[in-house]
């Protein structure tokens, strides 16, 4: 399993979202509190964010553990965005270990992270996958199936779940104006702040305002607020 987070709101530094929280992604890479499978998220990391005036998001990915990347730690405080998606990776056994297998994946506009595992053989072959790892194959399928609405993402998740009932399909998607998240087989929480909303695999601190999302639910964050709906299989 992996850990991931998304932010939609006022611009914040990447360091303030990823590195500085007391139980943020940096801490979760070696000591997660709610991870149900695996002990370490040391098989890579990635950060993607949208920049005003630029159609495609910017990404920085690595196959190294997040805690060992001094270059990123030195630059993250001066990078900022109001639309961020980040992840640390615990690779599924047998999957590649290069940076192309680290989320977030993208179709050129939407960023996507998958926390879980899925049988790649149940998904159609595609030429546009970024890696042969299960998460990248799933990402390409979800992005190609359509992400214009949260409901469209939910339908794709239900389809994949029928094809692989053992799959864990926790997703975060970010197109710069909307975050879509799926809780399917692992925890998910969100926090409403005065300047925006954070969605994460687990809370980055002990703030009691964090809200847990029930399993098998779809979450959508826009400028209008947060909506949580059930995904019926």
PDB file of C-alpha atoms in Angstrom:
ATOM      1  CA  UNK A   1       0.000   0.000   0.000  1.00  0.00           C
ATOM      2  CA  UNK A   2       0.988   3.637  -0.385  1.00  0.00           C
ATOM      3  CA  UNK A   3       0.082   6.958   1.221  1.00  0.00           C
ATOM      4  CA  UNK A   4      -1.132  10.001  -0.673  1.00  0.00           C
ATOM      5  CA  UNK A   5      -2.665  13.448  -0.252  1.00  0.00           C
ATOM      6  CA  UNK A   6      -4.313  16.188  -2.273  1.00  0.00           C
ATOM      7  CA  UNK A   7      -4.750  19.894  -1.605  1.00  0.00           C
ATOM      8  CA  UNK A   8      -7.217  22.292  -3.238  1.00  0.00           C
ATOM      9  CA  UNK A   9      -7.342  25.890  -2.062  1.00  0.00           C
ATOM     10  CA  UNK A  10      -5.060  28.841  -1.581  1.00  0.00           C
ATOM     11  CA  UNK A  11      -1.410  28.461  -2.567  1.00  0.00           C
ATOM     12  CA  UNK A  12       0.720  26.633  -0.014  1.00  0.00           C
ATOM     13  CA  UNK A  13       4.340  25.589  -0.213  1.00  0.00           C
ATOM     14  CA  UNK A  14       4.981  21.980  -1.142  1.00  0.00           C
ATOM     15  CA  UNK A  15       7.055  21.651   2.029  1.00  0.00           C
ATOM     16  CA  UNK A  16       4.123  22.753   4.201  1.00  0.00           C
ATOM     17  CA  UNK A  17       1.933  20.033   2.683  1.00  0.00           C
ATOM     18  CA  UNK A  18       4.387  17.157   2.325  1.00  0.00           C
ATOM     19  CA  UNK A  19       7.374  17.598   4.644  1.00  0.00           C
ATOM     20  CA  UNK A  20       6.435  19.788   7.593  1.00  0.00           C
ATOM     21  CA  UNK A  21       3.236  18.285   9.128  1.00  0.00           C
ATOM     22  CA  UNK A  22       3.984  16.205  12.225  1.00  0.00           C
ATOM     23  CA  UNK A  23       2.456  13.090  10.668  1.00  0.00           C
ATOM     24  CA  UNK A  24       2.578  14.111   7.012  1.00  0.00           C
ATOM     25  CA  UNK A  25       3.824  12.131   4.034  1.00  0.00           C
ATOM     26  CA  UNK A  26       7.431  12.365   5.169  1.00  0.00           C
ATOM     27  CA  UNK A  27       6.596  10.672   8.481  1.00  0.00           C
ATOM     28  CA  UNK A  28       4.158   8.312   6.781  1.00  0.00           C
ATOM     29  CA  UNK A  29       6.913   7.104   4.465  1.00  0.00           C
ATOM     30  CA  UNK A  30       8.562   5.326   7.397  1.00  0.00           C
ATOM     31  CA  UNK A  31       5.978   5.339  10.222  1.00  0.00           C
ATOM     32  CA  UNK A  32       2.383   5.413   8.971  1.00  0.00           C
ATOM     33  CA  UNK A  33      -0.299   5.269  11.625  1.00  0.00           C
ATOM     34  CA  UNK A  34      -3.217   3.858   9.643  1.00  0.00           C
ATOM     35  CA  UNK A  35      -1.555   1.735   6.988  1.00  0.00           C
ATOM     36  CA  UNK A  36      -3.120  -1.721   7.008  1.00  0.00           C
ATOM     37  CA  UNK A  37      -0.590  -3.508   4.764  1.00  0.00           C
ATOM     38  CA  UNK A  38       3.179  -3.132   4.666  1.00  0.00           C
ATOM     39  CA  UNK A  39       5.485  -1.275   7.035  1.00  0.00           C
ATOM     40  CA  UNK A  40       7.390   1.165   4.835  1.00  0.00           C
ATOM     41  CA  UNK A  41       6.636   3.460   1.919  1.00  0.00           C
ATOM     42  CA  UNK A  42      10.249   3.565   0.778  1.00  0.00           C
ATOM     43  CA  UNK A  43       9.919   2.624  -2.892  1.00  0.00           C
ATOM     44  CA  UNK A  44       9.654   6.138  -4.275  1.00  0.00           C
ATOM     45  CA  UNK A  45       7.597   9.283  -4.084  1.00  0.00           C
ATOM     46  CA  UNK A  46       6.046  11.885  -6.339  1.00  0.00           C
ATOM     47  CA  UNK A  47       4.554  15.355  -6.232  1.00  0.00           C
ATOM     48  CA  UNK A  48       2.425  16.944  -8.933  1.00  0.00           C
ATOM     49  CA  UNK A  49       0.929  20.403  -8.937  1.00  0.00           C
ATOM     50  CA  UNK A  50      -0.873  22.787 -11.228  1.00  0.00           C
ATOM     51  CA  UNK A  51       0.607  26.169 -12.125  1.00  0.00           C
ATOM     52  CA  UNK A  52      -1.634  29.111 -13.133  1.00  0.00           C
ATOM     53  CA  UNK A  53      -1.465  29.749 -16.863  1.00  0.00           C
ATOM     54  CA  UNK A  54       0.038  26.339 -17.641  1.00  0.00           C
ATOM     55  CA  UNK A  55      -2.223  23.615 -19.000  1.00  0.00           C
ATOM     56  CA  UNK A  56      -0.141  20.634 -17.971  1.00  0.00           C
ATOM     57  CA  UNK A  57       0.742  19.946 -14.329  1.00  0.00           C
ATOM     58  CA  UNK A  58       4.325  19.854 -13.119  1.00  0.00           C
ATOM     59  CA  UNK A  59       5.642  16.605 -11.636  1.00  0.00           C
ATOM     60  CA  UNK A  60       8.690  15.608  -9.608  1.00  0.00           C
ATOM     61  CA  UNK A  61       9.062  11.850  -9.044  1.00  0.00           C
ATOM     62  CA  UNK A  62      11.784   9.643  -7.646  1.00  0.00           C
ATOM     63  CA  UNK A  63      12.475   5.984  -6.914  1.00  0.00           C
ATOM     64  CA  UNK A  64      14.289   6.937  -3.703  1.00  0.00           C
ATOM     65  CA  UNK A  65      12.712   7.107  -0.226  1.00  0.00           C
ATOM     66  CA  UNK A  66      11.293  10.543   0.513  1.00  0.00           C
ATOM     67  CA  UNK A  67      13.337  10.876   3.685  1.00  0.00           C
ATOM     68  CA  UNK A  68      16.590  10.486   1.707  1.00  0.00           C
ATOM     69  CA  UNK A  69      16.004  13.135  -0.956  1.00  0.00           C
ATOM     70  CA  UNK A  70      17.887  16.225   0.205  1.00  0.00           C
ATOM     71  CA  UNK A  71      17.454  18.002  -3.130  1.00  0.00           C
ATOM     72  CA  UNK A  72      13.684  17.901  -2.881  1.00  0.00           C
ATOM     73  CA  UNK A  73      13.805  19.004   0.756  1.00  0.00           C
ATOM     74  CA  UNK A  74      15.861  22.048  -0.214  1.00  0.00           C
ATOM     75  CA  UNK A  75      13.546  23.135  -3.039  1.00  0.00           C
ATOM     76  CA  UNK A  76      10.102  22.234  -1.644  1.00  0.00           C
ATOM     77  CA  UNK A  77       9.845  25.336   0.603  1.00  0.00           C
ATOM     78  CA  UNK A  78       9.989  27.661  -2.420  1.00  0.00           C
ATOM     79  CA  UNK A  79       7.537  25.717  -4.600  1.00  0.00           C
ATOM     80  CA  UNK A  80       3.880  26.569  -4.046  1.00  0.00           C
ATOM     81  CA  UNK A  81       0.499  25.799  -5.557  1.00  0.00           C
ATOM     82  CA  UNK A  82      -3.163  25.709  -4.689  1.00  0.00           C
ATOM     83  CA  UNK A  83      -3.628  22.389  -6.480  1.00  0.00           C
ATOM     84  CA  UNK A  84      -1.291  19.625  -5.294  1.00  0.00           C
ATOM     85  CA  UNK A  85      -1.246  15.826  -5.338  1.00  0.00           C
ATOM     86  CA  UNK A  86       1.575  13.880  -3.657  1.00  0.00           C
ATOM     87  CA  UNK A  87       2.299  10.253  -2.803  1.00  0.00           C
ATOM     88  CA  UNK A  88       4.851   7.929  -1.228  1.00  0.00           C
ATOM     89  CA  UNK A  89       5.093   4.390  -2.553  1.00  0.00           C
ATOM     90  CA  UNK A  90       5.183   0.893  -1.129  1.00  0.00           C
ATOM     91  CA  UNK A  91       5.564  -1.213  -4.252  1.00  0.00           C
ATOM     92  CA  UNK A  92       3.384  -4.245  -4.879  1.00  0.00           C
ATOM     93  CA  UNK A  93       5.543  -7.368  -4.915  1.00  0.00           C
ATOM     94  CA  UNK A  94       6.985  -7.985  -8.360  1.00  0.00           C
ATOM     95  CA  UNK A  95       6.361  -4.465  -9.618  1.00  0.00           C
ATOM     96  CA  UNK A  96       9.179  -2.284 -11.078  1.00  0.00           C
ATOM     97  CA  UNK A  97      11.163   0.035  -8.845  1.00  0.00           C
ATOM     98  CA  UNK A  98      11.936   2.931 -11.211  1.00  0.00           C
ATOM     99  CA  UNK A  99      10.512   6.446 -10.889  1.00  0.00           C
ATOM    100  CA  UNK A 100       8.025   5.929 -13.731  1.00  0.00           C
ATOM    101  CA  UNK A 101       6.122   3.620 -11.354  1.00  0.00           C
ATOM    102  CA  UNK A 102       5.717   6.383  -8.753  1.00  0.00           C
ATOM    103  CA  UNK A 103       2.489   8.384  -8.602  1.00  0.00           C
ATOM    104  CA  UNK A 104       1.121  10.781  -9.560  1.00  0.00           C
ATOM    105  CA  UNK A 105       0.390   9.587 -13.079  1.00  0.00           C
ATOM    106  CA  UNK A 106      -1.178  11.906 -15.630  1.00  0.00           C
ATOM    107  CA  UNK A 107      -2.877  12.147 -19.005  1.00  0.00           C
ATOM    108  CA  UNK A 108      -1.507  15.647 -19.471  1.00  0.00           C
ATOM    109  CA  UNK A 109      -4.098  17.403 -17.348  1.00  0.00           C
ATOM    110  CA  UNK A 110      -5.406  15.247 -14.508  1.00  0.00           C
ATOM    111  CA  UNK A 111      -3.078  13.891 -11.835  1.00  0.00           C
ATOM    112  CA  UNK A 112      -3.906  10.471 -10.383  1.00  0.00           C
ATOM    113  CA  UNK A 113      -2.574   8.436  -7.476  1.00  0.00           C
ATOM    114  CA  UNK A 114      -3.567   4.883  -6.550  1.00  0.00           C
ATOM    115  CA  UNK A 115      -3.161   3.504  -3.044  1.00  0.00           C
ATOM    116  CA  UNK A 116      -3.699  -0.246  -3.271  1.00  0.00           C
ATOM    117  CA  UNK A 117      -3.303  -3.143  -5.651  1.00  0.00           C
ATOM    118  CA  UNK A 118      -5.147  -4.571  -8.645  1.00  0.00           C
ATOM    119  CA  UNK A 119      -4.749  -7.543 -10.973  1.00  0.00           C
ATOM    120  CA  UNK A 120      -3.422  -6.012 -14.185  1.00  0.00           C
ATOM    121  CA  UNK A 121      -4.721  -8.897 -16.274  1.00  0.00           C
ATOM    122  CA  UNK A 122      -8.341  -7.796 -15.825  1.00  0.00           C
ATOM    123  CA  UNK A 123      -7.642  -4.402 -17.403  1.00  0.00           C
ATOM    124  CA  UNK A 124      -7.405  -3.720 -21.153  1.00  0.00           C
ATOM    125  CA  UNK A 125      -3.952  -3.259 -22.661  1.00  0.00           C
ATOM    126  CA  UNK A 126      -3.092   0.347 -23.454  1.00  0.00           C
ATOM    127  CA  UNK A 127      -0.160   1.939 -25.266  1.00  0.00           C
ATOM    128  CA  UNK A 128      -0.166   5.065 -23.107  1.00  0.00           C
ATOM    129  CA  UNK A 129       0.679   3.556 -19.705  1.00  0.00           C
ATOM    130  CA  UNK A 130       3.603   5.231 -17.953  1.00  0.00           C
ATOM    131  CA  UNK A 131       4.808   1.979 -16.364  1.00  0.00           C
ATOM    132  CA  UNK A 132       3.915  -1.692 -16.320  1.00  0.00           C
ATOM    133  CA  UNK A 133       3.169  -1.524 -12.577  1.00  0.00           C
ATOM    134  CA  UNK A 134      -0.408  -2.218 -11.515  1.00  0.00           C
ATOM    135  CA  UNK A 135      -1.096   1.341 -10.354  1.00  0.00           C
ATOM    136  CA  UNK A 136       0.054   2.865 -13.648  1.00  0.00           C
ATOM    137  CA  UNK A 137      -2.060   0.422 -15.658  1.00  0.00           C
ATOM    138  CA  UNK A 138      -5.071   1.240 -13.501  1.00  0.00           C
ATOM    139  CA  UNK A 139      -4.389   4.969 -13.804  1.00  0.00           C
ATOM    140  CA  UNK A 140      -4.293   4.791 -17.597  1.00  0.00           C
ATOM    141  CA  UNK A 141      -7.584   2.888 -17.606  1.00  0.00           C
ATOM    142  CA  UNK A 142      -9.337   5.324 -15.253  1.00  0.00           C
ATOM    143  CA  UNK A 143      -8.084   8.390 -17.133  1.00  0.00           C
ATOM    144  CA  UNK A 144      -9.063   6.941 -20.503  1.00  0.00           C
ATOM    145  CA  UNK A 145     -12.521   5.957 -19.244  1.00  0.00           C
ATOM    146  CA  UNK A 146     -13.227   9.588 -18.393  1.00  0.00           C
ATOM    147  CA  UNK A 147     -12.820  11.802 -15.348  1.00  0.00           C
ATOM    148  CA  UNK A 148     -15.008  14.767 -16.262  1.00  0.00           C
ATOM    149  CA  UNK A 149     -17.260  14.018 -13.288  1.00  0.00           C
ATOM    150  CA  UNK A 150     -16.816  12.228  -9.988  1.00  0.00           C
ATOM    151  CA  UNK A 151     -19.649   9.916 -10.979  1.00  0.00           C
ATOM    152  CA  UNK A 152     -17.703   8.783 -14.057  1.00  0.00           C
ATOM    153  CA  UNK A 153     -14.734   7.862 -11.859  1.00  0.00           C
ATOM    154  CA  UNK A 154     -17.062   5.993  -9.530  1.00  0.00           C
ATOM    155  CA  UNK A 155     -18.493   3.935 -12.380  1.00  0.00           C
ATOM    156  CA  UNK A 156     -15.002   2.933 -13.489  1.00  0.00           C
ATOM    157  CA  UNK A 157     -14.060   1.886  -9.968  1.00  0.00           C
ATOM    158  CA  UNK A 158     -17.172  -0.273  -9.696  1.00  0.00           C
ATOM    159  CA  UNK A 159     -16.324  -1.879 -13.037  1.00  0.00           C
ATOM    160  CA  UNK A 160     -12.767  -2.702 -11.940  1.00  0.00           C
ATOM    161  CA  UNK A 161     -13.999  -3.986  -8.581  1.00  0.00           C
ATOM    162  CA  UNK A 162     -16.317  -6.417 -10.357  1.00  0.00           C
ATOM    163  CA  UNK A 163     -13.423  -7.654 -12.505  1.00  0.00           C
ATOM    164  CA  UNK A 164     -11.114  -8.029  -9.494  1.00  0.00           C
ATOM    165  CA  UNK A 165     -13.086  -8.385  -6.247  1.00  0.00           C
ATOM    166  CA  UNK A 166      -9.854  -8.530  -4.206  1.00  0.00           C
ATOM    167  CA  UNK A 167      -8.586  -5.167  -5.489  1.00  0.00           C
ATOM    168  CA  UNK A 168      -8.006  -2.196  -3.207  1.00  0.00           C
ATOM    169  CA  UNK A 169      -8.900   0.895  -5.196  1.00  0.00           C
ATOM    170  CA  UNK A 170      -8.178   4.003  -3.191  1.00  0.00           C
ATOM    171  CA  UNK A 171      -7.783   6.826  -5.696  1.00  0.00           C
ATOM    172  CA  UNK A 172      -6.991  10.526  -5.673  1.00  0.00           C
ATOM    173  CA  UNK A 173      -7.488  12.602  -8.831  1.00  0.00           C
ATOM    174  CA  UNK A 174      -6.767  16.311  -9.266  1.00  0.00           C
ATOM    175  CA  UNK A 175      -7.454  18.380 -12.387  1.00  0.00           C
ATOM    176  CA  UNK A 176      -6.532  21.736 -10.859  1.00  0.00           C
ATOM    177  CA  UNK A 177     -10.078  22.746  -9.951  1.00  0.00           C
ATOM    178  CA  UNK A 178     -11.541  19.533  -8.504  1.00  0.00           C
ATOM    179  CA  UNK A 179     -10.323  16.679  -6.325  1.00  0.00           C
ATOM    180  CA  UNK A 180     -12.031  13.325  -6.729  1.00  0.00           C
ATOM    181  CA  UNK A 181     -11.234  10.606  -4.204  1.00  0.00           C
ATOM    182  CA  UNK A 182     -12.324   6.997  -3.763  1.00  0.00           C
ATOM    183  CA  UNK A 183     -12.216   5.105  -0.475  1.00  0.00           C
ATOM    184  CA  UNK A 184     -12.124   1.407  -1.341  1.00  0.00           C
ATOM    185  CA  UNK A 185     -10.326  -0.977   0.986  1.00  0.00           C
ATOM    186  CA  UNK A 186      -8.193   1.477   2.984  1.00  0.00           C
ATOM    187  CA  UNK A 187      -8.844   4.604   5.084  1.00  0.00           C
ATOM    188  CA  UNK A 188      -9.358   8.099   3.692  1.00  0.00           C
ATOM    189  CA  UNK A 189      -9.851  11.399   5.531  1.00  0.00           C
ATOM    190  CA  UNK A 190     -10.350  15.057   4.710  1.00  0.00           C
ATOM    191  CA  UNK A 191      -9.803  18.353   6.502  1.00  0.00           C
ATOM    192  CA  UNK A 192     -11.572  21.625   5.728  1.00  0.00           C
ATOM    193  CA  UNK A 193      -9.275  24.582   6.397  1.00  0.00           C
ATOM    194  CA  UNK A 194     -10.059  28.309   6.066  1.00  0.00           C
ATOM    195  CA  UNK A 195      -8.024  28.432   2.845  1.00  0.00           C
ATOM    196  CA  UNK A 196      -8.832  25.055   1.319  1.00  0.00           C
ATOM    197  CA  UNK A 197      -9.393  21.312   1.714  1.00  0.00           C
ATOM    198  CA  UNK A 198      -6.887  18.498   2.228  1.00  0.00           C
ATOM    199  CA  UNK A 199      -7.694  14.876   1.408  1.00  0.00           C
ATOM    200  CA  UNK A 200      -5.310  12.165   2.589  1.00  0.00           C
ATOM    201  CA  UNK A 201      -4.831   8.480   3.303  1.00  0.00           C
ATOM    202  CA  UNK A 202      -4.434   9.454   6.932  1.00  0.00           C
ATOM    203  CA  UNK A 203      -4.507  12.744   8.872  1.00  0.00           C
ATOM    204  CA  UNK A 204      -1.228  14.659   8.834  1.00  0.00           C
ATOM    205  CA  UNK A 205      -1.732  15.760  12.443  1.00  0.00           C
ATOM    206  CA  UNK A 206      -4.067  15.257  15.405  1.00  0.00           C
ATOM    207  CA  UNK A 207      -6.461  18.073  14.529  1.00  0.00           C
ATOM    208  CA  UNK A 208      -9.947  16.849  15.591  1.00  0.00           C
ATOM    209  CA  UNK A 209     -11.494  18.471  12.519  1.00  0.00           C
ATOM    210  CA  UNK A 210     -10.286  15.644  10.279  1.00  0.00           C
ATOM    211  CA  UNK A 211     -13.263  13.657   8.962  1.00  0.00           C
ATOM    212  CA  UNK A 212     -12.986   9.947   8.097  1.00  0.00           C
ATOM    213  CA  UNK A 213     -14.616   8.841   4.851  1.00  0.00           C
ATOM    214  CA  UNK A 214     -16.484   5.516   5.037  1.00  0.00           C
ATOM    215  CA  UNK A 215     -15.223   2.630   2.922  1.00  0.00           C
ATOM    216  CA  UNK A 216     -16.715   2.292  -0.572  1.00  0.00           C
ATOM    217  CA  UNK A 217     -17.457   5.992  -0.854  1.00  0.00           C
ATOM    218  CA  UNK A 218     -16.758   8.704  -3.410  1.00  0.00           C
ATOM    219  CA  UNK A 219     -15.578  12.141  -2.335  1.00  0.00           C
ATOM    220  CA  UNK A 220     -15.569  15.304  -4.454  1.00  0.00           C
ATOM    221  CA  UNK A 221     -13.950  18.612  -3.511  1.00  0.00           C
ATOM    222  CA  UNK A 222     -14.642  21.798  -5.470  1.00  0.00           C
ATOM    223  CA  UNK A 223     -14.762  25.474  -4.685  1.00  0.00           C
ATOM    224  CA  UNK A 224     -18.364  24.856  -3.579  1.00  0.00           C
ATOM    225  CA  UNK A 225     -17.331  22.444  -0.820  1.00  0.00           C
ATOM    226  CA  UNK A 226     -17.068  18.723  -0.092  1.00  0.00           C
ATOM    227  CA  UNK A 227     -19.525  16.026  -1.186  1.00  0.00           C
ATOM    228  CA  UNK A 228     -19.372  12.397  -0.032  1.00  0.00           C
ATOM    229  CA  UNK A 229     -21.572   9.749  -1.645  1.00  0.00           C
ATOM    230  CA  UNK A 230     -21.836   5.980  -1.379  1.00  0.00           C
ATOM    231  CA  UNK A 231     -20.507   3.698  -4.113  1.00  0.00           C
ATOM    232  CA  UNK A 232     -22.906   0.794  -4.460  1.00  0.00           C
ATOM    233  CA  UNK A 233     -21.318  -2.313  -5.965  1.00  0.00           C
TER     234      UNK A 233
END
